[in-house]
Amino acid sequence: MMRIGKKITALAVSAAVLLSVFAACLQVFAQSSAETLRFGADGSFTILQFTDTQDTQNPSPNLVNFIRKALDEAKPDLVVFTGDQLKNYDSDFEGPGVQWKVKKALDAIIAPVVKRGIPFAVAFGNHDSCLDVTLEQQVAMMRQYKGCLVVDEGPSVSGCGNYNVPILSSDGTRTAFNLYFLDSGQSAVLPDQIAWYVSKSNELKESNAGVPVPSIEFQHIVPFNYDLVSAFAAQGDVIASFCGHNHYRSDNDPWLGIDRVYTPTSGFNAFGPGKESAARVIELNESDTTGYSTRLLTFIGLFGDNPLTDLRYMCFTLWSMEGDNALTKTMKIMAGIMPAMLYGMELAGGNLARFLYILMEFFGADITVNGL
């Protein structure tokens, strides 16, 4: 009887091991399938960059509404967040439960992307590492979402989230383009990270018959260190670096033949350009991978210059009435309610259900109703 019992136990253990291995294989397969980026049949590939969302587990309705609106307008193949996803200095992150708070804050910006079936990648910013939740823990949280491309090369390279993501040709036979992501830390990319980039660049070049693979790079703080930008130029693959951090700038500041493109904040819970807060569309084409086209989607551009947008901005943007006292703020908001209500009713065209939809969406509710 003891031998039979041992055999049964051994069989059960073996079955459990096989099942776990099978499950792990399925998970790896699912991840690898989700992580394959490819130019479309028409040769296009669109990236939508958000930066400096800088919010908490209680995000501004303007932020979540803006992300949804920008996603639906751009219809990107990939979303990139370039740092300062979290507002580490906000009192919302104080006290117990900080892990849950960070997870909820990240979910606010990631969930709309995942809901639309779009893969996403992240480069970390200087505020993201200043919490009682490490960047590595944040990566683990992000990896729970389908379509997450974030990888950490490990402790052998400074920072967290130094990695590359290839984009295959439309026929899937080769790497036609490449995306680099570097952690600029509190100020700049460090020498060992530059060495990692050069090694990865050479690796891609070797697998591409000795020809550099055209690339763009994402990091939070603009690359102002000569060693990094000169490495880009020497390797001959990176044509542009896209960054954030400044909150206001939206220009291109080329150096050594490398475009350094600023994107203003996409958030509403920190300083910024007001209604010109934006996301950046980056369009690539397989027929000419030596360049790109880019444009901004702004808050006011997507929502329009109207009383409803004015009220959104006043109610849910931290700096919208900076310098005004509480009474003045209240009076401004009260004065804006009636015009916004009338405009909403006009949009609804007398349809009560449509008006209620507009009202709930105003406060950040994510509702999908056919016909509305």
Tab-separated table of C-alpha atoms in Angstrom:
chain	number	residue	atom	x	y	z
A	1	MET	CA	0.000	0.000	0.000
A	2	MET	CA	2.867	2.378	0.844
A	3	ARG	CA	4.438	1.764	-2.592
A	4	ILE	CA	1.123	2.471	-4.319
A	5	GLY	CA	0.725	5.645	-2.297
A	6	LYS	CA	4.218	6.784	-3.260
A	7	LYS	CA	3.520	6.050	-6.939
A	8	ILE	CA	0.314	8.068	-6.816
A	9	THR	CA	2.151	10.929	-5.124
A	10	ALA	CA	4.943	10.782	-7.701
A	11	LEU	CA	2.447	10.778	-10.558
A	12	ALA	CA	0.613	13.735	-9.044
A	13	VAL	CA	3.852	15.679	-8.625
A	14	SER	CA	4.923	14.847	-12.192
A	15	ALA	CA	1.558	15.917	-13.554
A	16	ALA	CA	1.734	19.171	-11.608
A	17	VAL	CA	5.233	19.872	-12.932
A	18	LEU	CA	4.170	19.115	-16.517
A	19	LEU	CA	1.123	21.350	-16.178
A	20	SER	CA	3.203	24.205	-14.778
A	21	VAL	CA	5.752	23.841	-17.585
A	22	PHE	CA	2.935	23.747	-20.139
A	23	ALA	CA	1.362	26.850	-18.596
A	24	ALA	CA	4.721	28.634	-18.607
A	25	CYS	CA	5.201	27.753	-22.276
A	26	LEU	CA	1.761	29.105	-23.090
A	27	GLN	CA	2.556	32.293	-21.198
A	28	VAL	CA	5.865	32.752	-23.028
A	29	PHE	CA	4.139	32.062	-26.352
A	30	ALA	CA	1.398	34.563	-25.555
A	31	GLN	CA	3.940	37.195	-24.539
A	32	SER	CA	6.106	36.635	-27.613
A	33	SER	CA	3.053	36.866	-29.867
A	34	ALA	CA	1.930	40.092	-28.215
A	35	GLU	CA	5.422	41.549	-28.400
A	36	THR	CA	5.811	41.270	-32.179
A	37	LEU	CA	5.517	44.662	-33.855
A	38	ARG	CA	5.198	44.870	-37.623
A	39	PHE	CA	4.720	47.482	-40.314
A	40	GLY	CA	1.214	47.389	-41.779
A	41	ALA	CA	0.410	46.035	-45.213
A	42	ASP	CA	0.477	49.641	-46.454
A	43	GLY	CA	3.950	50.106	-44.969
A	44	SER	CA	2.829	52.360	-42.128
A	45	PHE	CA	3.552	52.207	-38.409
A	46	THR	CA	2.192	54.770	-35.948
A	47	ILE	CA	3.468	55.498	-32.438
A	48	LEU	CA	1.610	57.646	-29.917
A	49	GLN	CA	3.789	59.183	-27.192
A	50	PHE	CA	2.434	60.348	-23.842
A	51	THR	CA	4.793	61.956	-21.356
A	52	ASP	CA	4.758	63.439	-17.861
A	53	THR	CA	1.243	62.237	-17.064
A	54	GLN	CA	2.437	62.783	-13.483
A	55	ASP	CA	-0.701	61.825	-11.581
A	56	THR	CA	-1.861	59.638	-8.705
A	57	GLN	CA	-4.363	56.897	-7.920
A	58	ASN	CA	-6.992	59.652	-8.075
A	59	PRO	CA	-6.201	60.948	-11.570
A	60	SER	CA	-7.648	64.029	-13.177
A	61	PRO	CA	-10.636	63.126	-15.385
A	62	ASN	CA	-8.959	65.347	-17.974
A	63	LEU	CA	-6.014	62.931	-18.118
A	64	VAL	CA	-8.010	59.745	-18.640
A	65	ASN	CA	-10.380	61.431	-21.092
A	66	PHE	CA	-7.452	62.917	-23.021
A	67	ILE	CA	-5.699	59.537	-23.270
A	68	ARG	CA	-8.854	57.865	-24.587
A	69	LYS	CA	-9.541	60.653	-27.071
A	70	ALA	CA	-5.945	60.676	-28.349
A	71	LEU	CA	-5.923	56.888	-28.753
A	72	ASP	CA	-9.134	56.944	-30.768
A	73	GLU	CA	-7.881	59.829	-32.912
A	74	ALA	CA	-4.390	58.469	-33.682
A	75	LYS	CA	-5.232	54.731	-33.791
A	76	PRO	CA	-1.586	53.893	-33.039
A	77	ASP	CA	0.205	50.587	-33.481
A	78	LEU	CA	2.192	51.296	-30.305
A	79	VAL	CA	1.866	53.592	-27.301
A	80	VAL	CA	4.970	54.894	-25.529
A	81	PHE	CA	4.994	56.557	-22.106
A	82	THR	CA	8.225	58.526	-21.693
A	83	GLY	CA	8.473	58.950	-17.966
A	84	ASP	CA	7.120	60.666	-14.888
A	85	GLN	CA	4.042	58.512	-15.033
A	86	LEU	CA	3.690	59.126	-11.287
A	87	LYS	CA	3.577	62.283	-9.175
A	88	ASN	CA	5.812	61.091	-6.360
A	89	TYR	CA	5.574	64.318	-4.340
A	90	ASP	CA	1.774	64.206	-4.041
A	91	SER	CA	0.227	63.536	-0.620
A	92	ASP	CA	-2.021	60.931	-2.277
A	93	PHE	CA	0.954	58.553	-2.230
A	94	GLU	CA	1.583	59.018	1.495
A	95	GLY	CA	0.440	56.602	4.197
A	96	PRO	CA	-0.190	52.861	3.988
A	97	GLY	CA	-1.037	50.933	0.845
A	98	VAL	CA	1.447	52.654	-1.447
A	99	GLN	CA	1.804	49.509	-3.601
A	100	TRP	CA	-1.929	49.502	-4.277
A	101	LYS	CA	-1.912	53.257	-4.912
A	102	VAL	CA	0.887	53.024	-7.481
A	103	LYS	CA	-0.796	50.083	-9.202
A	104	LYS	CA	-4.072	52.016	-9.402
A	105	ALA	CA	-2.299	55.126	-10.739
A	106	LEU	CA	-0.588	53.080	-13.447
A	107	ASP	CA	-3.850	51.343	-14.306
A	108	ALA	CA	-5.502	54.706	-14.983
A	109	ILE	CA	-3.159	55.388	-17.914
A	110	ILE	CA	-2.522	51.816	-19.094
A	111	ALA	CA	-6.064	50.384	-19.015
A	112	PRO	CA	-7.390	52.552	-21.902
A	113	VAL	CA	-4.467	51.359	-24.040
A	114	VAL	CA	-4.986	47.686	-23.212
A	115	LYS	CA	-8.749	47.980	-23.715
A	116	ARG	CA	-8.075	48.986	-27.328
A	117	GLY	CA	-5.668	46.093	-27.877
A	118	ILE	CA	-2.628	48.326	-28.381
A	119	PRO	CA	0.832	47.258	-27.125
A	120	PHE	CA	2.750	49.726	-24.987
A	121	ALA	CA	6.301	50.501	-23.892
A	122	VAL	CA	7.694	52.731	-21.151
A	123	ALA	CA	10.801	54.775	-20.386
A	124	PHE	CA	11.083	55.883	-16.768
A	125	GLY	CA	11.432	59.478	-15.530
A	126	ASN	CA	13.115	61.143	-12.575
A	127	HIS	CA	9.935	61.176	-10.451
A	128	ASP	CA	9.083	57.508	-11.007
A	129	SER	CA	11.992	56.262	-8.895
A	130	CYS	CA	11.254	58.545	-5.918
A	131	LEU	CA	8.561	56.362	-4.369
A	132	ASP	CA	8.507	53.462	-1.921
A	133	VAL	CA	7.814	51.252	-4.934
A	134	THR	CA	10.930	50.489	-6.962
A	135	LEU	CA	11.113	50.755	-10.735
A	136	GLU	CA	11.579	46.992	-10.858
A	137	GLN	CA	8.337	46.562	-8.918
A	138	GLN	CA	6.616	48.959	-11.306
A	139	VAL	CA	7.860	46.871	-14.244
A	140	ALA	CA	6.358	43.785	-12.589
A	141	MET	CA	3.028	45.612	-12.272
A	142	MET	CA	3.132	46.652	-15.932
A	143	ARG	CA	4.045	43.140	-17.093
A	144	GLN	CA	0.686	41.933	-15.820
A	145	TYR	CA	-1.006	43.772	-18.695
A	146	LYS	CA	-1.427	42.203	-22.103
A	147	GLY	CA	0.728	43.943	-24.697
A	148	CYS	CA	3.345	45.216	-22.249
A	149	LEU	CA	6.747	45.427	-23.954
A	150	VAL	CA	8.673	46.793	-20.968
A	151	VAL	CA	11.822	44.829	-20.147
A	152	ASP	CA	14.645	45.453	-17.699
A	153	GLU	CA	18.116	44.331	-18.717
A	154	GLY	CA	18.889	43.632	-15.068
A	155	PRO	CA	21.381	44.913	-12.478
A	156	SER	CA	24.334	44.685	-14.877
A	157	VAL	CA	23.148	47.930	-16.521
A	158	SER	CA	22.423	51.150	-14.605
A	159	GLY	CA	18.837	52.271	-14.246
A	160	CYS	CA	15.764	50.235	-15.072
A	161	GLY	CA	14.073	49.683	-18.397
A	162	ASN	CA	16.974	49.773	-20.846
A	163	TYR	CA	15.787	47.670	-23.776
A	164	ASN	CA	14.995	47.616	-27.464
A	165	VAL	CA	11.915	46.595	-29.438
A	166	PRO	CA	12.281	45.669	-33.124
A	167	ILE	CA	9.628	46.404	-35.743
A	168	LEU	CA	9.432	43.733	-38.425
A	169	SER	CA	8.907	44.386	-42.105
A	170	SER	CA	5.339	44.092	-43.372
A	171	ASP	CA	6.051	40.571	-44.625
A	172	GLY	CA	7.596	39.613	-41.274
A	173	THR	CA	10.886	38.412	-42.748
A	174	ARG	CA	13.324	40.934	-41.256
A	175	THR	CA	13.825	43.703	-38.719
A	176	ALA	CA	12.990	46.846	-40.671
A	177	PHE	CA	13.204	49.338	-37.801
A	178	ASN	CA	14.136	49.415	-34.130
A	179	LEU	CA	13.127	51.284	-30.988
A	180	TYR	CA	15.489	51.919	-28.069
A	181	PHE	CA	14.373	52.787	-24.538
A	182	LEU	CA	16.860	54.186	-22.020
A	183	ASP	CA	16.472	55.223	-18.385
A	184	SER	CA	17.807	58.777	-18.055
A	185	GLY	CA	17.592	58.523	-14.253
A	186	GLN	CA	17.778	61.813	-12.396
A	187	SER	CA	19.729	63.609	-15.117
A	188	ALA	CA	21.385	61.584	-17.873
A	189	VAL	CA	22.121	58.187	-19.382
A	190	LEU	CA	25.308	56.743	-17.833
A	191	PRO	CA	28.428	55.320	-19.555
A	192	ASP	CA	27.520	51.660	-18.992
A	193	GLN	CA	24.092	52.290	-20.535
A	194	ILE	CA	25.782	53.845	-23.557
A	195	ALA	CA	28.010	50.760	-23.778
A	196	TRP	CA	24.884	48.571	-23.663
A	197	TYR	CA	23.345	50.612	-26.491
A	198	VAL	CA	26.484	50.312	-28.652
A	199	SER	CA	26.603	46.551	-28.068
A	200	LYS	CA	22.922	46.116	-28.959
A	201	SER	CA	23.330	48.371	-32.007
A	202	ASN	CA	26.260	46.277	-33.236
A	203	GLU	CA	24.288	43.093	-32.629
A	204	LEU	CA	21.405	44.358	-34.755
A	205	LYS	CA	23.822	45.580	-37.421
A	206	GLU	CA	25.500	42.173	-37.606
A	207	SER	CA	22.147	40.429	-38.068
A	208	ASN	CA	21.282	42.934	-40.829
A	209	ALA	CA	24.152	42.082	-43.188
A	210	GLY	CA	26.399	44.725	-41.632
A	211	VAL	CA	23.947	47.573	-42.227
A	212	PRO	CA	22.754	49.683	-39.243
A	213	VAL	CA	19.066	49.139	-38.459
A	214	PRO	CA	17.255	52.511	-38.592
A	215	SER	CA	16.071	53.410	-35.101
A	216	ILE	CA	14.542	56.008	-32.855
A	217	GLU	CA	15.200	56.274	-29.125
A	218	PHE	CA	12.965	57.219	-26.209
A	219	GLN	CA	14.041	58.577	-22.839
A	220	HIS	CA	12.611	61.014	-20.324
A	221	ILE	CA	15.228	63.774	-20.097
A	222	VAL	CA	16.564	65.121	-23.381
A	223	PRO	CA	19.999	63.615	-24.185
A	224	PHE	CA	22.335	66.527	-23.538
A	225	ASN	CA	25.439	64.413	-22.830
A	226	TYR	CA	27.862	64.383	-25.753
A	227	ASP	CA	28.920	60.762	-25.233
A	228	LEU	CA	25.408	59.428	-25.863
A	229	VAL	CA	24.512	61.612	-28.831
A	230	SER	CA	27.922	61.103	-30.437
A	231	ALA	CA	27.430	57.338	-29.994
A	232	PHE	CA	24.113	57.614	-31.838
A	233	ALA	CA	25.870	59.479	-34.645
A	234	ALA	CA	28.806	57.069	-34.790
A	235	GLN	CA	26.609	53.963	-34.871
A	236	GLY	CA	24.540	55.437	-37.681
A	237	ASP	CA	21.226	53.936	-36.615
A	238	VAL	CA	19.372	56.402	-34.346
A	239	ILE	CA	17.765	59.204	-36.338
A	240	ALA	CA	15.878	60.835	-33.458
A	241	SER	CA	15.440	60.831	-29.694
A	242	PHE	CA	11.990	61.622	-28.267
A	243	CYS	CA	11.728	62.924	-24.728
A	244	GLY	CA	9.587	64.899	-22.278
A	245	HIS	CA	10.534	66.310	-18.852
A	246	ASN	CA	10.352	70.001	-19.768
A	247	HIS	CA	6.500	70.036	-19.721
A	248	TYR	CA	6.331	73.030	-22.088
A	249	ARG	CA	8.635	72.503	-25.067
A	250	SER	CA	7.411	70.857	-28.264
A	251	ASP	CA	10.280	71.661	-30.626
A	252	ASN	CA	13.118	69.767	-32.279
A	253	ASP	CA	16.623	70.642	-31.076
A	254	PRO	CA	18.985	68.645	-33.348
A	255	TRP	CA	22.563	67.960	-32.310
A	256	LEU	CA	25.289	66.109	-34.219
A	257	GLY	CA	22.718	65.221	-36.873
A	258	ILE	CA	20.367	63.583	-34.356
A	259	ASP	CA	16.894	65.043	-33.824
A	260	ARG	CA	16.074	65.671	-30.158
A	261	VAL	CA	12.308	66.093	-30.062
A	262	TYR	CA	10.499	67.475	-27.019
A	263	THR	CA	6.896	66.590	-26.200
A	264	PRO	CA	4.953	68.721	-23.694
A	265	THR	CA	3.216	67.171	-20.714
A	266	SER	CA	0.160	65.032	-21.342
A	267	GLY	CA	-0.971	65.555	-17.743
A	268	PHE	CA	-3.162	67.959	-15.804
A	269	ASN	CA	-1.946	67.504	-12.226
A	270	ALA	CA	1.331	69.410	-12.565
A	271	PHE	CA	2.612	72.559	-14.288
A	272	GLY	CA	2.343	72.728	-18.056
A	273	PRO	CA	1.058	74.545	-21.147
A	274	GLY	CA	-2.573	74.491	-20.093
A	275	LYS	CA	-5.010	73.518	-22.803
A	276	GLU	CA	-2.040	72.833	-25.090
A	277	SER	CA	-1.100	69.720	-23.079
A	278	ALA	CA	-0.399	67.132	-25.733
A	279	ALA	CA	0.472	63.688	-27.001
A	280	ARG	CA	2.814	63.176	-29.953
A	281	VAL	CA	2.041	61.118	-33.043
A	282	ILE	CA	5.121	59.626	-34.738
A	283	GLU	CA	4.551	58.075	-38.155
A	284	LEU	CA	7.037	55.717	-39.793
A	285	ASN	CA	6.944	54.293	-43.300
A	286	GLU	CA	8.639	51.113	-44.382
A	287	SER	CA	9.430	52.559	-47.809
A	288	ASP	CA	11.695	55.211	-46.244
A	289	THR	CA	13.041	54.380	-42.795
A	290	THR	CA	15.558	57.226	-42.879
A	291	GLY	CA	12.937	59.666	-41.605
A	292	TYR	CA	9.600	60.093	-39.885
A	293	SER	CA	6.731	62.546	-39.642
A	294	THR	CA	5.322	63.858	-36.395
A	295	ARG	CA	2.535	66.048	-35.050
A	296	LEU	CA	0.912	66.937	-31.744
A	297	LEU	CA	-2.579	66.120	-30.538
A	298	THR	CA	-3.512	68.785	-28.001
A	299	PHE	CA	-6.207	68.811	-25.338
A	300	ILE	CA	-8.012	71.776	-26.889
A	301	GLY	CA	-7.520	70.391	-30.378
A	302	LEU	CA	-9.251	67.132	-29.479
A	303	PHE	CA	-12.029	68.518	-27.270
A	304	GLY	CA	-12.556	71.814	-29.091
A	305	ASP	CA	-12.657	75.420	-27.947
A	306	ASN	CA	-16.079	75.440	-26.308
A	307	PRO	CA	-17.769	75.988	-22.901
A	308	LEU	CA	-17.572	72.283	-21.997
A	309	THR	CA	-13.813	72.217	-22.576
A	310	ASP	CA	-13.446	75.419	-20.540
A	311	LEU	CA	-15.287	73.837	-17.606
A	312	ARG	CA	-13.292	70.591	-17.888
A	313	TYR	CA	-10.111	72.590	-17.725
A	314	MET	CA	-11.160	74.741	-14.757
A	315	CYS	CA	-12.482	71.825	-12.705
A	316	PHE	CA	-9.839	69.171	-13.299
A	317	THR	CA	-6.554	70.971	-13.993
A	318	LEU	CA	-4.434	71.733	-10.943
A	319	TRP	CA	-2.867	74.926	-12.311
A	320	SER	CA	-5.892	76.236	-14.231
A	321	MET	CA	-6.592	79.081	-11.806
A	322	GLU	CA	-3.224	79.513	-10.139
A	323	GLY	CA	-3.173	82.601	-7.950
A	324	ASP	CA	-6.940	82.788	-7.560
A	325	ASN	CA	-8.355	82.435	-4.065
A	326	ALA	CA	-10.999	79.828	-3.233
A	327	LEU	CA	-13.899	82.236	-3.675
A	328	THR	CA	-12.707	83.419	-7.093
A	329	LYS	CA	-12.198	79.822	-8.241
A	330	THR	CA	-15.689	78.883	-7.082
A	331	MET	CA	-17.231	81.871	-8.826
A	332	LYS	CA	-15.434	81.062	-12.096
A	333	ILE	CA	-16.585	77.451	-11.999
A	334	MET	CA	-20.163	78.414	-11.135
A	335	ALA	CA	-20.194	80.890	-14.011
A	336	GLY	CA	-18.973	78.186	-16.379
A	337	ILE	CA	-21.535	75.529	-15.459
A	338	MET	CA	-24.569	76.925	-17.281
A	339	PRO	CA	-22.806	77.548	-20.638
A	340	ALA	CA	-21.285	74.053	-20.416
A	341	MET	CA	-24.686	72.488	-19.649
A	342	LEU	CA	-26.297	74.287	-22.572
A	343	TYR	CA	-23.479	73.220	-24.887
A	344	GLY	CA	-23.805	69.620	-23.665
A	345	MET	CA	-27.545	69.671	-24.319
A	346	GLU	CA	-26.868	71.019	-27.799
A	347	LEU	CA	-24.401	68.187	-28.445
A	348	ALA	CA	-26.948	65.662	-27.190
A	349	GLY	CA	-29.543	66.977	-29.619
A	350	GLY	CA	-32.358	66.498	-27.137
A	351	ASN	CA	-31.380	62.872	-26.446
A	352	LEU	CA	-31.431	62.411	-22.657
A	353	ALA	CA	-29.345	59.223	-22.771
A	354	ARG	CA	-26.750	61.016	-24.880
A	355	PHE	CA	-26.699	63.943	-22.449
A	356	LEU	CA	-26.178	61.585	-19.482
A	357	TYR	CA	-23.361	59.911	-21.409
A	358	ILE	CA	-21.685	63.304	-21.976
A	359	LEU	CA	-22.091	64.131	-18.285
A	360	MET	CA	-20.590	60.838	-17.056
A	361	GLU	CA	-17.733	61.050	-19.541
A	362	PHE	CA	-17.037	64.587	-18.292
A	363	PHE	CA	-16.225	63.102	-14.875
A	364	GLY	CA	-13.940	60.442	-16.343
A	365	ALA	CA	-16.268	57.451	-16.653
A	366	ASP	CA	-15.176	55.024	-19.378
A	367	ILE	CA	-18.438	54.116	-21.062
A	368	THR	CA	-18.975	52.432	-24.393
A	369	VAL	CA	-22.579	52.623	-25.540
A	370	ASN	CA	-23.574	51.761	-29.098
A	371	GLY	CA	-25.204	54.660	-30.869
A	372	LEU	CA	-24.020	57.267	-28.351
